Coordinates of C-alpha atoms in Angstrom, one line a residue:
V94 CA 0.2 -0.1 -0.2
T95 CA 2.8 2.4 0.6
Q96 CA 4.2 1.8 -2.3
L97 CA 1.4 2.7 -4.4
E98 CA 0.6 5.6 -2.3
Q99 CA 4.3 6.9 -3.3
Q100 CA 2.9 6.3 -7.2
G101 CA -0.2 8.4 -6.5
A102 CA -2.9 6.0 -5.2
Y103 CA -4.8 7.0 -2.2
A104 CA -5.4 4.5 0.7
A105 CA -8.6 4.5 1.9
K106 CA -8.9 4.2 6.1
S107 CA -11.7 1.6 6.0
A108 CA -13.5 -0.8 3.7
E109 CA -16.3 1.4 3.7
E110 CA -14.4 4.3 2.7
A111 CA -12.6 2.5 -0.2
A112 CA -16.0 1.6 -1.5
Q113 CA -17.7 5.1 -1.5
G114 CA -18.4 6.2 -5.1
A115 CA -16.7 3.3 -6.8
N116 CA -17.6 2.0 -10.1
A117 CA -16.3 -1.2 -9.1
L118 CA -15.2 -3.2 -5.8
I119 CA -12.6 -6.2 -5.7
T120 CA -12.5 -8.4 -2.3
M121 CA -10.0 -11.2 -1.5
L122 CA -10.6 -12.5 2.0
P123 CA -9.8 -15.7 4.0
A124 CA -13.1 -17.6 4.3
G125 CA -16.5 -17.2 3.4
K126 CA -17.5 -15.8 6.8
H127 CA -15.1 -12.8 6.3
V128 CA -16.7 -12.4 2.8
A129 CA -20.4 -12.3 4.5
G130 CA -19.1 -10.2 7.4
L131 CA -17.8 -7.4 5.0
L132 CA -20.6 -7.5 2.1
S133 CA -23.9 -8.6 3.8
G134 CA -26.6 -7.4 6.0
P135 CA -27.8 -4.0 6.4
D136 CA -24.1 -2.9 7.5
G137 CA -22.7 -4.8 4.9
L138 CA -20.9 -2.8 1.9
L139 CA -23.4 -4.1 -0.9
A140 CA -26.3 -2.3 1.0
K141 CA -23.9 1.3 0.6
L142 CA -23.0 0.6 -3.3
H143 CA -24.7 2.6 -6.0
K144 CA -27.3 0.5 -8.7
N145 CA -25.3 -1.5 -11.2
T146 CA -21.8 -1.1 -9.3
L147 CA -19.6 -4.1 -10.3
V148 CA -18.8 -6.4 -7.4
I149 CA -15.9 -8.8 -7.9
D150 CA -15.3 -11.3 -4.9
S151 CA -11.8 -13.2 -6.0
S152 CA -11.6 -15.0 -2.4
T153 CA -11.5 -18.7 -2.4
I154 CA -14.4 -20.0 -0.2
D155 CA -17.6 -22.4 -0.2
A156 CA -20.2 -22.4 -2.7
E157 CA -23.1 -22.0 -0.7
T158 CA -21.9 -18.8 0.9
S159 CA -20.9 -17.4 -2.4
R160 CA -24.5 -18.1 -3.8
A161 CA -26.1 -16.4 -0.8
V162 CA -23.8 -13.3 -1.3
H163 CA -24.8 -13.2 -5.1
A164 CA -28.8 -13.4 -4.1
E165 CA -28.3 -10.6 -1.7
A166 CA -26.3 -8.2 -4.2
K167 CA -29.2 -9.1 -6.9
K168 CA -31.6 -7.4 -4.3
Y169 CA -29.5 -4.2 -4.8
D170 CA -29.5 -4.5 -8.4
L171 CA -25.6 -5.1 -8.5
L172 CA -23.5 -6.8 -10.7
F173 CA -21.6 -9.7 -8.9
I174 CA -19.4 -12.0 -9.6
D175 CA -17.3 -14.7 -7.7
A176 CA -14.1 -14.8 -9.3
P177 CA -11.3 -16.9 -7.5
V178 CA -7.7 -17.0 -9.0
S179 CA -5.4 -19.5 -10.2
G180 CA -1.2 -19.3 -10.6
G181 CA 0.3 -18.1 -7.3
V182 CA 2.4 -15.2 -6.2
A183 CA 4.4 -15.6 -9.7
A184 CA 1.5 -15.3 -11.6
A185 CA 0.2 -12.5 -9.6
T186 CA 3.2 -10.5 -9.7
A187 CA 3.5 -11.0 -13.9
G188 CA -0.3 -10.2 -14.2
T189 CA -0.9 -13.4 -15.6
L190 CA -3.8 -15.1 -13.0
S191 CA -6.5 -17.2 -14.0
F192 CA -9.9 -16.0 -13.0
M193 CA -12.8 -19.0 -12.9
C194 CA -15.8 -16.6 -12.8
G195 CA -19.3 -17.3 -11.5
G196 CA -22.8 -15.3 -12.3
S197 CA -24.4 -13.7 -15.0
A198 CA -23.1 -13.1 -18.6
D199 CA -23.8 -9.5 -17.8
A200 CA -21.5 -9.7 -14.8
F201 CA -18.8 -11.4 -16.6
E202 CA -18.8 -9.1 -19.4
A203 CA -18.7 -6.2 -16.7
A204 CA -15.7 -8.0 -15.2
K205 CA -13.3 -8.4 -18.1
A206 CA -11.7 -5.6 -18.1
P207 CA -10.6 -5.0 -14.5
L208 CA -9.7 -8.5 -14.5
S209 CA -7.9 -8.5 -17.8
A210 CA -5.2 -6.0 -15.7
M211 CA -4.5 -8.6 -13.5
G212 CA -4.9 -11.9 -15.5
A213 CA -4.3 -13.6 -18.9
N214 CA -7.0 -16.2 -18.5
L215 CA -10.7 -15.2 -17.8
F216 CA -13.3 -18.3 -17.8
H217 CA -16.9 -18.1 -17.4
A218 CA -17.5 -21.0 -15.2
G219 CA -21.3 -20.5 -15.3
P220 CA -23.8 -19.4 -12.8
E221 CA -23.6 -18.1 -9.2
G222 CA -21.1 -19.8 -7.4
A223 CA -19.3 -22.3 -10.3
G224 CA -16.2 -19.9 -9.9
Q225 CA -16.0 -21.5 -6.8
V226 CA -16.8 -24.8 -7.5
A227 CA -14.4 -24.7 -10.7
K228 CA -11.7 -23.3 -8.0
M229 CA -12.2 -26.3 -5.4
C230 CA -12.1 -29.2 -8.3
N231 CA -8.9 -27.2 -9.7
N232 CA -7.1 -27.4 -6.3
M233 CA -8.2 -31.0 -5.6
L234 CA -6.8 -32.1 -8.6
L235 CA -3.6 -30.3 -7.9
A236 CA -3.2 -31.7 -4.3
I237 CA -3.8 -35.1 -6.0
H238 CA -1.3 -34.9 -8.7
M239 CA 1.5 -33.1 -6.5
I240 CA 1.4 -36.2 -4.3
G241 CA 1.2 -38.7 -7.2
T242 CA 4.4 -36.8 -8.5
S243 CA 5.7 -36.8 -5.0
E244 CA 5.4 -40.8 -4.7
A245 CA 7.0 -41.4 -8.6
L246 CA 10.0 -39.6 -7.9
K247 CA 10.5 -40.9 -4.3
L248 CA 10.1 -44.2 -5.7
G249 CA 12.6 -43.6 -8.6
E250 CA 15.1 -42.3 -6.0
K251 CA 14.9 -45.5 -4.1
N252 CA 15.9 -47.4 -7.1
G253 CA 18.8 -45.4 -7.6
V254 CA 17.0 -43.1 -10.8
D255 CA 18.1 -39.5 -10.7
A256 CA 15.2 -37.1 -9.9
S257 CA 15.8 -35.0 -12.8
V258 CA 16.4 -37.7 -15.4
L259 CA 13.2 -39.3 -14.1
S260 CA 11.3 -35.4 -14.4
E261 CA 12.6 -35.3 -18.2
I262 CA 11.3 -39.1 -18.7
M263 CA 7.9 -38.4 -17.0
M264 CA 7.4 -34.8 -19.0
A265 CA 8.2 -36.8 -22.6
S266 CA 5.5 -39.5 -21.2
S267 CA 1.9 -40.0 -20.0
G268 CA 2.8 -39.0 -16.9
K269 CA 3.4 -35.3 -17.5
N270 CA 1.5 -32.8 -15.2
W271 CA 1.6 -29.3 -14.2
S272 CA 3.2 -30.3 -10.8
L273 CA 5.9 -32.0 -12.7
E274 CA 6.5 -29.4 -15.5
K275 CA 6.2 -26.2 -13.5
Y276 CA 6.4 -26.9 -9.7
N277 CA 8.7 -29.9 -9.2
P278 CA 8.7 -30.9 -5.7
Y279 CA 12.3 -32.7 -5.5
P280 CA 14.7 -30.4 -4.5
G281 CA 17.4 -29.4 -6.9
V282 CA 15.3 -30.1 -10.0
M283 CA 14.1 -26.9 -10.5
P284 CA 16.3 -23.7 -9.0
A285 CA 13.3 -21.3 -8.7
S286 CA 11.0 -23.7 -7.1
P287 CA 10.0 -23.8 -3.4
A288 CA 11.3 -27.1 -3.3
S289 CA 14.9 -25.8 -4.2
N290 CA 14.5 -22.8 -1.7
D291 CA 13.8 -25.2 1.5
Y292 CA 9.9 -25.6 0.7
K293 CA 9.3 -21.3 1.7
P294 CA 6.1 -20.6 -0.1
G295 CA 4.6 -20.4 -2.8
F296 CA 1.1 -21.5 -1.7
M297 CA 1.3 -23.0 2.0
V298 CA 0.1 -26.3 3.4
D299 CA -2.5 -24.3 5.2
L300 CA -4.2 -22.9 2.1
M301 CA -4.2 -26.1 0.2
T302 CA -5.8 -27.9 3.3
K303 CA -8.1 -25.3 3.5
D304 CA -9.2 -25.6 -0.1
L305 CA -9.4 -29.4 0.1
G306 CA -11.8 -29.0 3.0
L307 CA -14.0 -27.1 1.0
A308 CA -13.8 -29.5 -1.8
M309 CA -15.0 -32.3 0.7
D310 CA -17.7 -30.4 2.3
N311 CA -18.9 -29.6 -1.1
A312 CA -18.7 -33.5 -2.3
Q313 CA -20.7 -34.3 0.9
N314 CA -23.3 -32.1 0.1
Q315 CA -23.4 -33.3 -3.3
N316 CA -23.2 -36.9 -2.6
S317 CA -19.9 -37.0 -4.9
A318 CA -17.3 -39.6 -4.6
T319 CA -14.0 -38.3 -4.1
P320 CA -11.7 -41.1 -2.4
L321 CA -8.3 -39.8 -3.9
G322 CA -9.5 -36.0 -2.6
A323 CA -10.4 -37.2 0.5
L324 CA -6.9 -39.0 1.0
A325 CA -5.1 -36.2 -0.1
Y326 CA -6.7 -34.2 2.4
E327 CA -5.9 -36.4 5.2
L328 CA -2.3 -36.2 4.2
Y329 CA -2.3 -32.4 3.9
K330 CA -4.2 -32.3 7.2
Q331 CA -1.1 -34.5 8.8
K332 CA 1.3 -31.8 7.4
Q333 CA -0.7 -29.2 9.5
A334 CA -0.4 -31.5 12.4
N335 CA 3.2 -31.7 12.3
G336 CA 3.7 -28.0 12.1
E337 CA 4.3 -27.4 8.8
G338 CA 1.3 -25.4 7.9
A339 CA 3.3 -22.6 6.4
R340 CA 5.3 -24.5 4.2
D341 CA 5.1 -24.6 0.6
F342 CA 2.4 -27.2 -0.5
S343 CA 5.0 -29.3 -2.4
S344 CA 6.8 -30.2 0.6
I345 CA 4.4 -33.0 0.9
I346 CA 6.9 -35.0 -0.8
E347 CA 9.0 -35.1 2.6
L348 CA 5.5 -36.7 4.2
I349 CA 5.6 -39.2 1.7
D350 CA 9.1 -39.9 2.0
A351 CA 8.4 -40.6 5.7
L352 CA 5.4 -42.9 5.3
P353 CA 5.4 -46.7 6.0
R354 CA 6.2 -48.9 2.6
S355 CA 3.4 -49.8 0.7
D356 CA 1.6 -53.0 1.4
K357 CA 1.7 -55.6 -0.9

C-alpha cells in the first residue's frame, strides 16, 4: 500500500471509505465468514453501493456462501461475480493469473476489463458460485497430482534413478502434469521452485488444506465420491498437525518419504 501511495494512489482508512463512489469493488478474503461479514446485511458494503456497481469477489470460499452473497447483491441491483484465482504469487506478480468466474453473462462481461489487468485467462464457469466450484475442483486435482508426482519421484530415487532424469522422462511421457512441469517437488530439479528454496511458499500447506476442506464439504453435500481427494485432504491435514502449515504445499514429498512402505 505504501508503494502505491508513493505512486499517487490514495489509501482508504476503511473498507467502507474505499467503496464510496466506486464503480467497481474487488474483495479477496480468507473465508466465507469474512466475505459475508464485509458484504452482507444492513451494515454490509452491498447495501451502500450504487445500483449497477460491479462487485468482484476473488476470495476462495464455499460455494454456498458465495451463492447467498450473489442473491443479496441481486436485491440491490448490483453486478456480482465470484472470481477466485489460480496461478500463485508468480502469476500475480506477472499479471497472468487465471480467473474462474461465476455469475450472469452481464456481470462477467463487465468484469472482463478489470480482471484482464490482472490475469491472462478469464473463464466464465457458469452461474452463481460456479467459479468457486471450478476453483475447488482444480485445487483438489492439484493436490492429487502433487502427491502422485512426489510418490513417483521418491520411488525412482529409492531405485537409484536421478530425480532430474526421471522428471525429464515423465515430462515426455504420459505421466506429464503441471506439478512436474512447473512446480517440481524434488529439491534441485528446478532452481527457482520452492523445493529448491527450503519449501518457502509459494502456496502454503494451510491454504491447500483449506481448499481441500471446501472440496470435501461440497462433495458431501452433493453426494459425490472423491476417494483420492479425501486421501489428499488427510495427508495435508497431517502436514498441518506436524506444524508445517506455513511451508509450501509441494513439501508433501517429505511426508510421502516418511510414511511406512506400501503393503503388497
